[in-house]
Tab-separated table of C-alpha atoms in Angstrom:
chain	number	residue	atom	x	y	z
A	1	ARG	CA	0.059	-0.013	0.011
A	2	LYS	CA	1.246	3.394	-1.141
A	3	GLU	CA	1.754	5.770	1.978
A	4	VAL	CA	2.206	9.575	2.178
A	5	GLU	CA	2.788	10.868	5.503
A	6	GLN	CA	2.746	14.420	6.757
A	7	ASP	CA	2.894	15.924	10.197
A	8	PRO	CA	-0.685	17.218	10.689
A	9	GLY	CA	0.408	20.163	12.803
A	10	PRO	CA	-0.819	22.710	13.502
A	11	PHE	CA	2.135	24.742	12.840
A	12	ASN	CA	1.745	28.156	14.672
A	13	VAL	CA	4.069	30.556	13.235
A	14	PRO	CA	4.439	34.332	13.661
A	15	GLU	CA	3.977	36.513	10.677
A	16	GLY	CA	7.251	37.237	8.854
A	17	ALA	CA	8.784	33.824	9.989
A	18	THR	CA	10.093	31.111	7.767
A	19	VAL	CA	8.349	27.804	8.016
A	20	ALA	CA	9.111	24.444	6.588
A	21	PHE	CA	7.403	21.005	6.527
A	22	ASN	CA	8.077	17.791	4.942
A	23	CYS	CA	6.168	14.861	3.340
A	24	THR	CA	7.480	11.315	3.132
A	25	TYR	CA	6.437	8.795	0.650
A	26	SER	CA	6.870	5.139	0.590
A	27	ASN	CA	6.680	4.168	-3.149
A	28	SER	CA	10.221	4.633	-4.696
A	29	ALA	CA	8.723	4.471	-8.020
A	30	SER	CA	6.693	7.562	-7.546
A	31	GLN	CA	7.167	9.980	-10.507
A	32	SER	CA	5.422	13.324	-9.688
A	33	PHE	CA	5.187	15.381	-6.871
A	34	PHE	CA	3.109	18.380	-5.829
A	35	TRP	CA	2.072	20.655	-3.045
A	36	TYR	CA	-1.587	21.756	-3.026
A	37	ARG	CA	-3.178	24.281	-0.542
A	38	GLN	CA	-6.615	23.854	0.873
A	39	ASP	CA	-8.468	26.579	2.614
A	40	CYS	CA	-11.312	25.563	5.062
A	41	ARG	CA	-14.245	23.757	3.244
A	42	LYS	CA	-12.737	24.759	-0.119
A	43	GLU	CA	-11.372	22.531	-2.816
A	44	PRO	CA	-7.492	21.799	-2.859
A	45	LYS	CA	-5.630	24.135	-5.340
A	46	LEU	CA	-2.260	23.588	-6.943
A	47	LEU	CA	0.417	25.612	-5.173
A	48	MET	CA	3.443	24.136	-6.942
A	49	SER	CA	4.966	21.121	-8.589
A	50	VAL	CA	8.092	19.883	-7.111
A	51	TYR	CA	10.930	19.092	-9.373
A	52	SER	CA	14.080	16.955	-8.918
A	53	SER	CA	16.389	20.038	-9.038
A	54	GLY	CA	14.202	21.870	-6.482
A	55	ASN	CA	12.067	24.879	-7.502
A	56	GLU	CA	11.126	28.319	-6.279
A	57	ASP	CA	7.931	30.475	-6.591
A	58	GLY	CA	8.404	33.709	-5.005
A	59	ARG	CA	8.314	32.834	-1.282
A	60	PHE	CA	7.771	29.340	-1.751
A	61	THR	CA	10.602	26.814	-2.275
A	62	ALA	CA	10.039	22.996	-3.018
A	63	GLN	CA	12.597	20.308	-2.714
A	64	LEU	CA	12.550	16.724	-3.577
A	65	ASN	CA	14.873	14.076	-2.134
A	66	ARG	CA	14.442	10.791	-3.943
A	67	ALA	CA	17.023	9.098	-1.762
A	68	SER	CA	15.271	9.631	1.347
A	69	GLN	CA	11.900	9.722	-0.239
A	70	TYR	CA	10.690	13.070	0.928
A	71	ILE	CA	9.503	16.362	-0.456
A	72	SER	CA	9.720	19.519	1.490
A	73	LEU	CA	8.012	23.023	1.312
A	74	LEU	CA	9.625	26.215	2.632
A	75	ILE	CA	7.592	29.426	3.120
A	76	ARG	CA	9.668	32.560	3.584
A	77	ASP	CA	8.280	35.842	4.976
A	78	SER	CA	5.014	34.206	5.961
A	79	LYS	CA	1.873	36.119	5.509
A	80	LEU	CA	-1.462	35.952	7.291
A	81	SER	CA	-2.953	34.712	4.021
A	82	ASP	CA	-0.543	31.604	4.010
A	83	SER	CA	-2.745	30.136	6.789
A	84	ALA	CA	-4.162	26.934	5.358
A	85	THR	CA	-3.695	23.174	5.009
A	86	TYR	CA	-0.912	22.014	2.847
A	87	LEU	CA	-1.269	18.645	1.040
A	88	CYS	CA	1.368	16.605	-0.329
A	89	VAL	CA	0.353	14.654	-3.464
A	90	VAL	CA	2.416	11.930	-4.955
A	91	MET	CA	1.537	10.600	-8.520
A	92	ASP	CA	2.664	7.368	-9.832
A	93	TYR	CA	1.504	7.003	-13.363
A	94	SER	CA	2.039	3.391	-14.082
A	95	GLY	CA	-1.131	2.925	-15.918
A	96	GLY	CA	-2.880	-0.502	-15.744
A	97	GLY	CA	-5.717	0.716	-14.029
A	98	ALA	CA	-4.062	2.110	-10.972
A	99	ASP	CA	-5.413	5.143	-9.298
A	100	GLY	CA	-2.145	6.841	-9.579
A	101	LEU	CA	-2.545	9.350	-6.825
A	102	THR	CA	-1.793	9.338	-3.122
A	103	PHE	CA	-2.599	12.159	-0.942
A	104	GLY	CA	-1.019	13.047	2.436
A	105	LYS	CA	-3.616	14.134	5.149
A	106	GLY	CA	-2.245	17.640	5.080
A	107	THR	CA	-0.272	19.974	7.337
A	108	HIS	CA	-2.267	22.730	8.954
A	109	LEU	CA	-0.453	26.143	9.046
A	110	ILE	CA	-1.528	28.985	11.133
A	111	ILE	CA	0.179	32.400	10.710
A	112	GLN	CA	-0.264	34.624	13.721
A	113	PRO	CA	-0.145	38.356	13.688
B	1	ASN	CA	-12.848	25.352	-20.517
B	2	ALA	CA	-15.041	25.150	-17.571
B	3	GLY	CA	-12.808	22.584	-15.845
B	4	VAL	CA	-14.563	20.413	-13.195
B	5	THR	CA	-18.085	21.246	-12.498
B	6	GLN	CA	-19.757	19.729	-9.426
B	7	THR	CA	-23.457	20.023	-8.304
B	8	PRO	CA	-25.279	20.717	-6.209
B	9	LYS	CA	-22.981	22.829	-3.717
B	10	PHE	CA	-25.094	22.101	-0.893
B	11	ARG	CA	-27.685	19.470	0.112
B	12	ILE	CA	-29.469	18.157	3.107
B	13	LEU	CA	-30.894	14.722	3.097
B	14	LYS	CA	-33.014	12.587	5.400
B	15	ILE	CA	-31.780	9.320	6.494
B	16	GLY	CA	-32.607	6.759	4.109
B	17	GLN	CA	-33.185	9.146	1.113
B	18	SER	CA	-31.233	8.782	-2.133
B	19	MET	CA	-29.264	11.300	-4.254
B	20	THR	CA	-26.708	11.663	-7.153
B	21	LEU	CA	-23.881	14.084	-6.901
B	22	GLN	CA	-22.851	15.229	-10.430
B	23	CYS	CA	-19.512	15.829	-11.753
B	24	ALA	CA	-18.510	16.690	-15.086
B	25	GLN	CA	-15.135	17.773	-16.803
B	26	ASP	CA	-14.503	19.230	-20.284
B	27	MET	CA	-10.846	18.562	-20.497
B	28	ASN	CA	-11.078	15.131	-21.930
B	29	HIS	CA	-9.268	13.649	-18.875
B	30	ASN	CA	-9.340	9.909	-18.450
B	31	TYR	CA	-8.948	9.800	-14.706
B	32	MET	CA	-11.664	10.910	-12.483
B	33	TYR	CA	-11.963	10.697	-8.690
B	34	TRP	CA	-14.472	10.965	-5.868
B	35	TYR	CA	-13.119	12.015	-2.483
B	36	ARG	CA	-14.919	12.786	0.765
B	37	GLN	CA	-13.402	14.986	3.531
B	38	ASP	CA	-14.769	14.943	7.098
B	39	PRO	CA	-14.101	18.048	9.173
B	40	GLY	CA	-10.478	18.407	10.222
B	41	MET	CA	-9.599	15.175	8.212
B	42	GLY	CA	-7.743	14.455	4.937
B	43	LEU	CA	-9.299	13.437	1.704
B	44	LYS	CA	-10.343	9.764	1.419
B	45	LEU	CA	-10.857	8.204	-1.875
B	46	ILE	CA	-14.337	6.664	-2.470
B	47	TYR	CA	-14.177	5.643	-6.093
B	48	TYR	CA	-12.131	6.271	-9.165
B	49	SER	CA	-12.311	5.877	-12.806
B	50	VAL	CA	-9.452	5.436	-15.420
B	51	GLY	CA	-11.610	5.888	-18.463
B	52	ALA	CA	-15.179	5.491	-19.773
B	53	GLY	CA	-16.714	2.240	-18.828
B	54	ILE	CA	-14.203	1.546	-16.024
B	55	THR	CA	-14.630	2.168	-12.404
B	56	ASP	CA	-12.740	0.823	-9.308
B	57	LYS	CA	-13.208	1.184	-5.530
B	58	GLY	CA	-11.269	3.353	-3.468
B	59	GLU	CA	-10.665	3.281	0.385
B	60	VAL	CA	-14.130	4.017	1.491
B	61	PRO	CA	-16.730	2.854	-1.200
B	62	ASN	CA	-19.453	1.487	0.987
B	63	GLY	CA	-22.777	3.252	0.695
B	64	TYR	CA	-21.755	4.610	-2.695
B	65	ASN	CA	-22.005	3.648	-6.386
B	66	VAL	CA	-20.504	5.317	-9.528
B	67	SER	CA	-20.926	5.008	-13.140
B	68	ARG	CA	-18.770	6.310	-16.113
B	69	SER	CA	-20.890	5.949	-19.222
B	70	THR	CA	-18.812	8.885	-20.897
B	71	THR	CA	-15.382	10.553	-20.536
B	72	GLU	CA	-17.058	13.668	-19.343
B	73	ASP	CA	-19.364	12.553	-16.500
B	74	PHE	CA	-18.704	10.717	-13.276
B	75	PRO	CA	-21.806	10.694	-11.094
B	76	LEU	CA	-21.861	9.486	-7.357
B	77	ARG	CA	-24.866	7.813	-6.224
B	78	LEU	CA	-25.932	7.656	-2.532
B	79	GLU	CA	-28.710	4.985	-2.243
B	80	LEU	CA	-29.623	5.040	1.522
B	81	ALA	CA	-28.246	8.012	3.013
B	82	ALA	CA	-26.767	7.628	6.594
B	83	PRO	CA	-25.579	10.232	9.052
B	84	SER	CA	-22.095	8.908	8.531
B	85	GLN	CA	-22.225	10.161	5.047
B	86	THR	CA	-22.253	13.766	6.132
B	87	SER	CA	-19.061	15.165	4.558
B	88	VAL	CA	-17.858	17.419	1.972
B	89	TYR	CA	-17.463	15.683	-1.368
B	90	PHE	CA	-14.808	16.654	-3.992
B	91	CYS	CA	-14.797	15.425	-7.512
B	92	ALA	CA	-11.421	15.585	-9.394
B	93	SER	CA	-9.957	14.877	-12.800
B	94	TRP	CA	-6.520	14.296	-14.175
B	95	VAL	CA	-5.120	13.752	-17.574
B	96	GLY	CA	-2.954	10.760	-16.390
B	97	ALA	CA	0.435	11.916	-17.262
B	98	ASP	CA	3.620	13.025	-15.337
B	99	ASN	CA	3.903	16.490	-13.916
B	100	GLU	CA	0.135	17.358	-14.801
B	101	LYS	CA	-1.907	18.622	-12.255
B	102	LEU	CA	-5.224	17.336	-10.821
B	103	PHE	CA	-8.247	19.583	-11.248
B	104	PHE	CA	-10.807	19.718	-8.478
B	105	GLY	CA	-14.609	20.631	-8.447
B	106	SER	CA	-15.647	23.154	-5.845
B	107	GLY	CA	-17.161	20.508	-3.575
B	108	THR	CA	-20.650	19.345	-2.383
B	109	GLN	CA	-21.378	19.926	1.270
B	110	LEU	CA	-23.958	17.014	2.196
B	111	SER	CA	-25.604	16.731	5.500
B	112	VAL	CA	-27.694	13.652	6.434
B	113	LEU	CA	-30.135	14.145	9.303
């Protein structure tokens, strides 16, 4: 069974601070990785893809460590609007009828003024 | 493109009633999913489909049925509603290829009383 594990938090962080959280995955054959953001009672929305070389989008940096099978998300200069639940998604497109997706349960982030 | 369209947005059912949650996508995606999310919890996969005419059970299929007669539509049927089915339901679709994101509908908030 494929597993994706995240620390559920909550992470309580003062505004302006840097926060990082990880997501570990069990399937070494996993091929694509994403971070999604979910606000309360809303649908998850793509925050960023995670590439092997690491990638940055403004204040957000994502890293992939295939050897240790984890991905990370770093948020710099955190804003009140960053308060949300961050979901790790691991895709394994192997065809053959597999569902191909595994979600973590999410990490709850609260930015405090 | 409208993306993934889910209806209704809200519904209250009495115990034992039946209903169908509608989901449609106009992106010609092969993969479609139904998730439920209880308050404060992660997404749980109910059913998924990898193409028209093909459906399979996810983690929590009991009490639900699906069909996939076309690529576009993936309705979720509740036959005998129970209070345990009170949840937020999300439909999603995916093209089924590496580094391609998952698209979510806006969700259906269902209460069974």
